mmCIF file of C-alpha atoms in Angstrom:
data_model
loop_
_atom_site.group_PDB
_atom_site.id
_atom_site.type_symbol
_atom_site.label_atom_id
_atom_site.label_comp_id
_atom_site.label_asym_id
_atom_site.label_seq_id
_atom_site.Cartn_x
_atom_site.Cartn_y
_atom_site.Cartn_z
ATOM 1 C CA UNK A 460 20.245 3.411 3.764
ATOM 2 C CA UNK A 461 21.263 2.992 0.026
ATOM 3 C CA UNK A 462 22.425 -0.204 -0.603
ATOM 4 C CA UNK A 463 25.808 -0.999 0.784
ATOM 5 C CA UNK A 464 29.595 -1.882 -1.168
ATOM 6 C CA UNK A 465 30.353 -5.490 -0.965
ATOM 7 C CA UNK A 466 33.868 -4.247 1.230
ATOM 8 C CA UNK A 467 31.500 -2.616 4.073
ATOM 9 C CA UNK A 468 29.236 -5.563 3.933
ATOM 10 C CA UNK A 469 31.589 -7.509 4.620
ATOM 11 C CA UNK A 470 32.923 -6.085 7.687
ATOM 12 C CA UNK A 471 29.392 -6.078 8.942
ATOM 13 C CA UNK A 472 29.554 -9.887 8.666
ATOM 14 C CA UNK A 473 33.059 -9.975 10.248
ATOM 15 C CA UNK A 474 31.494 -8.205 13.276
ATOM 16 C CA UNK A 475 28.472 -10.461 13.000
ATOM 17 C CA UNK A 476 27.881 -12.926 16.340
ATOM 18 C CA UNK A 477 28.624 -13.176 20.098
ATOM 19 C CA UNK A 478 26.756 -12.389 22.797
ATOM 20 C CA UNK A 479 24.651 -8.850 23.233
ATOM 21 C CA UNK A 480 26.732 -7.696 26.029
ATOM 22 C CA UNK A 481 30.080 -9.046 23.727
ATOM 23 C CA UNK A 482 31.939 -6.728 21.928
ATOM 24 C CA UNK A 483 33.878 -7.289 18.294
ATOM 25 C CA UNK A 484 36.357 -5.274 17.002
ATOM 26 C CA UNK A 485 38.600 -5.241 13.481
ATOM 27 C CA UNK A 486 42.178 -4.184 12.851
ATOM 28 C CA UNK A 487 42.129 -0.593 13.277
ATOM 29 C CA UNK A 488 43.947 1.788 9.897
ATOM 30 C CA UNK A 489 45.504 4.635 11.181
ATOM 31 C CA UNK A 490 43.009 7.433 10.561
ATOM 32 C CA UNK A 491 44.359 10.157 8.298
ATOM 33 C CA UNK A 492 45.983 13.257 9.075
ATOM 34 C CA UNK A 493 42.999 16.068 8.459
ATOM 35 C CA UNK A 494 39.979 13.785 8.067
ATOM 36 C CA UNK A 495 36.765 14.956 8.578
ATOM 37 C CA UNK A 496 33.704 12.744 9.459
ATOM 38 C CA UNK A 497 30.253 12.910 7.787
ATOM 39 C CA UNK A 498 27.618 10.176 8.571
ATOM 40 C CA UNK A 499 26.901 7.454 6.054
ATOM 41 C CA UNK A 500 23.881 6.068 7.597
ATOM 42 C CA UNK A 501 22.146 3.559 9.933
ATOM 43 C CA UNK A 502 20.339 0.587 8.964
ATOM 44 C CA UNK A 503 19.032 -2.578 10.712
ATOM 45 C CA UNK A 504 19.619 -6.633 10.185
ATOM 46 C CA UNK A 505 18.362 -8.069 12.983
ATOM 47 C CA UNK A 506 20.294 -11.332 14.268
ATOM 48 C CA UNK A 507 17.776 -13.409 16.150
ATOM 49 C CA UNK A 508 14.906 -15.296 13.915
ATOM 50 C CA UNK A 509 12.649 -14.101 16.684
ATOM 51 C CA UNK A 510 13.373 -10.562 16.269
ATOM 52 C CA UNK A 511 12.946 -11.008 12.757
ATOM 53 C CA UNK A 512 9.258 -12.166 12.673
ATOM 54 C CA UNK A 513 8.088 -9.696 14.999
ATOM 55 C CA UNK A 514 6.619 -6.460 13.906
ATOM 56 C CA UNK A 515 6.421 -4.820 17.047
ATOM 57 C CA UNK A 516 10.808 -5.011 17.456
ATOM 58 C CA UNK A 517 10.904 -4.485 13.795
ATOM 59 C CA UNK A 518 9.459 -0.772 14.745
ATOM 60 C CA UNK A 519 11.205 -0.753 17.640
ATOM 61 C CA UNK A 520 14.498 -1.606 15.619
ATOM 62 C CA UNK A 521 13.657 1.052 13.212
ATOM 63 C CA UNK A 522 12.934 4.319 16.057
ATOM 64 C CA UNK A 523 16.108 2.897 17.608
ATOM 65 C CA UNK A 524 17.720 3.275 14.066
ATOM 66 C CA UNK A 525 16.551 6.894 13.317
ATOM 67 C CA UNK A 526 17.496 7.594 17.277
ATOM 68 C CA UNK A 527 20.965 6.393 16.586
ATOM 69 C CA UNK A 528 21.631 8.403 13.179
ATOM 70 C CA UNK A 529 20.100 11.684 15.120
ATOM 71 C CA UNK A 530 22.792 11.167 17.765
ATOM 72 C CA UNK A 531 25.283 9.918 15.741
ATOM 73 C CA UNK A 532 25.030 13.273 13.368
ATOM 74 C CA UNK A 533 25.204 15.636 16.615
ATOM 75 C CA UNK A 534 28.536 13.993 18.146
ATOM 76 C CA UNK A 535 30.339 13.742 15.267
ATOM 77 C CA UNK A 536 33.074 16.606 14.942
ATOM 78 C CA UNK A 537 32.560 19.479 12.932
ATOM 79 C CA UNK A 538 34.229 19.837 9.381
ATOM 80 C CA UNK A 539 37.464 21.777 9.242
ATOM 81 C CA UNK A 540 38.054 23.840 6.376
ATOM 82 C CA UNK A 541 41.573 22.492 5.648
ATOM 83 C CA UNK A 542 39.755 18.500 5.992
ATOM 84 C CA UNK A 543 41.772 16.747 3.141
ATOM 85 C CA UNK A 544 40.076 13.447 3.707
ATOM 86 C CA UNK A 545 36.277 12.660 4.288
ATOM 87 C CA UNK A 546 35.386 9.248 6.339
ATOM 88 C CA UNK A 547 31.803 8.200 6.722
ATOM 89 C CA UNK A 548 30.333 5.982 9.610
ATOM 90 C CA UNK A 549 27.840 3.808 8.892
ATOM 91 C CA UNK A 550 25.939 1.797 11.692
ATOM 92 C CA UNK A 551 23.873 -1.341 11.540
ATOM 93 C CA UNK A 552 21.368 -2.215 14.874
ATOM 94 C CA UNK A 553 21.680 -6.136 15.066
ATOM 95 C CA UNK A 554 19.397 -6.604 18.415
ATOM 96 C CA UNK A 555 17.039 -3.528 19.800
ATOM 97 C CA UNK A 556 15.063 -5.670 22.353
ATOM 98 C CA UNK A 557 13.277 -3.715 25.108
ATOM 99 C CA UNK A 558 13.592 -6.696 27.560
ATOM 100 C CA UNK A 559 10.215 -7.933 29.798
ATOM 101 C CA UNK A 560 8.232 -6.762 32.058
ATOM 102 C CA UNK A 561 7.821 -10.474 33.845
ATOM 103 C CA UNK A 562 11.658 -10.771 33.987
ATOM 104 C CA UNK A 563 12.156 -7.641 35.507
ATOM 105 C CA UNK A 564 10.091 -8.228 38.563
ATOM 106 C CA UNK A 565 11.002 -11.650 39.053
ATOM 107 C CA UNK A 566 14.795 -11.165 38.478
ATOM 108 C CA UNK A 567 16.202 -8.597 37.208
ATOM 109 C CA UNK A 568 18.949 -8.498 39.215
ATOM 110 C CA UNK A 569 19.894 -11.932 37.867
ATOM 111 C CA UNK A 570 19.787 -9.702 34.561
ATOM 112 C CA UNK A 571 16.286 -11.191 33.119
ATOM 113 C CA UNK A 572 14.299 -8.386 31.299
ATOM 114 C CA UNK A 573 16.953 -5.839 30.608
ATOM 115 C CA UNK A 574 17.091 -3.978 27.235
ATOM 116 C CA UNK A 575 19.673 -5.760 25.242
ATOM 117 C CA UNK A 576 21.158 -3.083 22.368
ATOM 118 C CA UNK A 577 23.674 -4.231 19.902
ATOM 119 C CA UNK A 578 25.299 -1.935 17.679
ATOM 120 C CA UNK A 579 28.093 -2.565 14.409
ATOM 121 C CA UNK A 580 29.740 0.896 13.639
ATOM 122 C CA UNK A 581 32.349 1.537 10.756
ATOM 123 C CA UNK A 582 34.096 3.817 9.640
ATOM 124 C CA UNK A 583 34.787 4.025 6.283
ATOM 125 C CA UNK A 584 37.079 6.332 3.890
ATOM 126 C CA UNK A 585 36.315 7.640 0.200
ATOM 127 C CA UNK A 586 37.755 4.509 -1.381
ATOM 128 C CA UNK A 587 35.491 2.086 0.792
ATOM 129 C CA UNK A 588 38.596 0.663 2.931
ATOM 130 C CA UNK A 589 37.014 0.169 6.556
ATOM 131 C CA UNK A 590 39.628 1.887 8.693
ATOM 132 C CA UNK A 591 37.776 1.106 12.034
ATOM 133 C CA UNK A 592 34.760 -1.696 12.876
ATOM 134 C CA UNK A 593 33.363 -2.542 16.120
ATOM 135 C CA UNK A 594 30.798 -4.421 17.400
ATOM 136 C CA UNK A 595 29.325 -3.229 20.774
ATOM 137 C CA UNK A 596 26.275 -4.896 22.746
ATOM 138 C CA UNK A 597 25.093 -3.488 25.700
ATOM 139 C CA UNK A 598 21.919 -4.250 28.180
ATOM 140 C CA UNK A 599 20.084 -2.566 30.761
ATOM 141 C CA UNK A 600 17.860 -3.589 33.334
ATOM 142 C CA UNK A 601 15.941 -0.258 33.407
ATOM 143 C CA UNK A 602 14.920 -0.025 36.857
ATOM 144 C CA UNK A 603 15.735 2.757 38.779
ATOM 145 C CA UNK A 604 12.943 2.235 41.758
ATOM 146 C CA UNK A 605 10.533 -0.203 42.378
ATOM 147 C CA UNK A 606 7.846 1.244 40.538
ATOM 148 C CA UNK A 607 10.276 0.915 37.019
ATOM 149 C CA UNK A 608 9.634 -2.826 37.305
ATOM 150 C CA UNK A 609 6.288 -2.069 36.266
ATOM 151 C CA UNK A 610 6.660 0.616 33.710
ATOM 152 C CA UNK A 611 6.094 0.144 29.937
ATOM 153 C CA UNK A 612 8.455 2.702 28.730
ATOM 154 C CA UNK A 613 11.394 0.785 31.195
ATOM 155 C CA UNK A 614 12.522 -1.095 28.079
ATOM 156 C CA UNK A 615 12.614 1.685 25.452
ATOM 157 C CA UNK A 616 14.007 4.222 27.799
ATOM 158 C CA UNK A 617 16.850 1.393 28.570
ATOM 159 C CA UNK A 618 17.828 1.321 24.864
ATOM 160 C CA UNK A 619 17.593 5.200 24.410
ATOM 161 C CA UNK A 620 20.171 5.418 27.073
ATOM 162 C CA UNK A 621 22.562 2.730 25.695
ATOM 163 C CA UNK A 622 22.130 4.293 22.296
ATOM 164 C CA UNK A 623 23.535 7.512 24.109
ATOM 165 C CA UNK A 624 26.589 5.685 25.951
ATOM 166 C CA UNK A 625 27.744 3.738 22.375
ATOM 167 C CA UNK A 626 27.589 7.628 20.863
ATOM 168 C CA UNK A 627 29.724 9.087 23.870
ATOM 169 C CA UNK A 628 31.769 6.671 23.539
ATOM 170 C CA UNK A 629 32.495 6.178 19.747
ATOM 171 C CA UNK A 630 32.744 10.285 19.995
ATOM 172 C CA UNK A 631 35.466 9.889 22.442
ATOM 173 C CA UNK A 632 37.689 7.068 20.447
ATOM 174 C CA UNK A 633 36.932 8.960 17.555
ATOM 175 C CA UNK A 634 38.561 12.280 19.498
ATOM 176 C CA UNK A 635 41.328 10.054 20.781
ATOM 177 C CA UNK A 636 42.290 8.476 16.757
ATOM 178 C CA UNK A 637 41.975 12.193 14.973
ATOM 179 C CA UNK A 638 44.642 13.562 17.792
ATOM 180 C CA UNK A 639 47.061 10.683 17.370
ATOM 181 C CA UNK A 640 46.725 10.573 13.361
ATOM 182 C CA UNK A 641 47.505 15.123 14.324
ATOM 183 C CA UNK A 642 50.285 14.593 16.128
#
């Protein structure tokens, strides 16, 4: 993603923090009347030093990233042809960890070795006010039978899924905002 205005950078810092299952949110603008919503883009900043230094959950990060914009660009509403105001959403992947194998065995029900996924979203109008921000972390222990435990593929699988729920859900907010700003 192109480099970012100093307004939606930020509100990425203001969402910045807390736990991955936490969630953040700013003072929500009233979305306008007629908007239609085009995607700004996805990038990554990964929180923990750890994260950081690691090439393998830099990549990780990054197909997580490109997963997120492809879903992201398929649930967002289609453009009207009387739209009189264009928003964008941008989205910024703070954690993408696919959890570990060791944990899951040993105690994953006492949530060690989930997927943790944590996710800023914005949306943002033409003059670069942030009308929405939220921060949304989610985890996964991955196992659906006792043979999951052991899978490599558990962990990515478990983030592929959350990145699905945040999309659902954003969609469905989203829906909710446009019909109240309608009405």
């Amino acid at each position: 993603m192109s480099s970012l205005s100093p307004a939606i950078e930020s509100a990425f810092e203001s969402l910045a923090g807390g736990h991955a299952s936490g969630r953040g949110v700013l003072p929500a603008e009233p979305i306008p009347a007629g908007a239609s919503v085009t995607m700004g883009g996805v990038d990554i900043k990964l929180s923990r030093e750890k994260d950081q230094q690691s090439e393998d959950r830099q990549k990780r990060a990054q197909r997580v990233a490109t997963f997120l914009e492809e879903q992201l660009k398929g649930a967002l509403p289609p453009k009207s042809a009387d739209s009189t105001t264009e928003l964008s959403v941008y989205a910024r992947i703070t954690m993408a960890s696919e959890g570990g194998r060791a944990g899951r065995i040993c105690c994953a029900e006492l949530g060690m070795g989930h997927s943790k996924l944590v996710i800023q979203c914005l949306l943002v109008d033409g003059s670069g006010t942030v009308l929405l921000g939220e921060r949304r972390g989610y985890h996964d222990s991955g196992g659906c039978g006792f043979w999951d435990m052991f899978s490599a593929e558990v962990g990515d699988r478990g983030l592929d899924k959350n990145v699905q729920v945040f999309v659902s859900d954003f969609r469905s907010y989203l829906d909710g905002e446009i019909k109240k700003s309608s009405s």
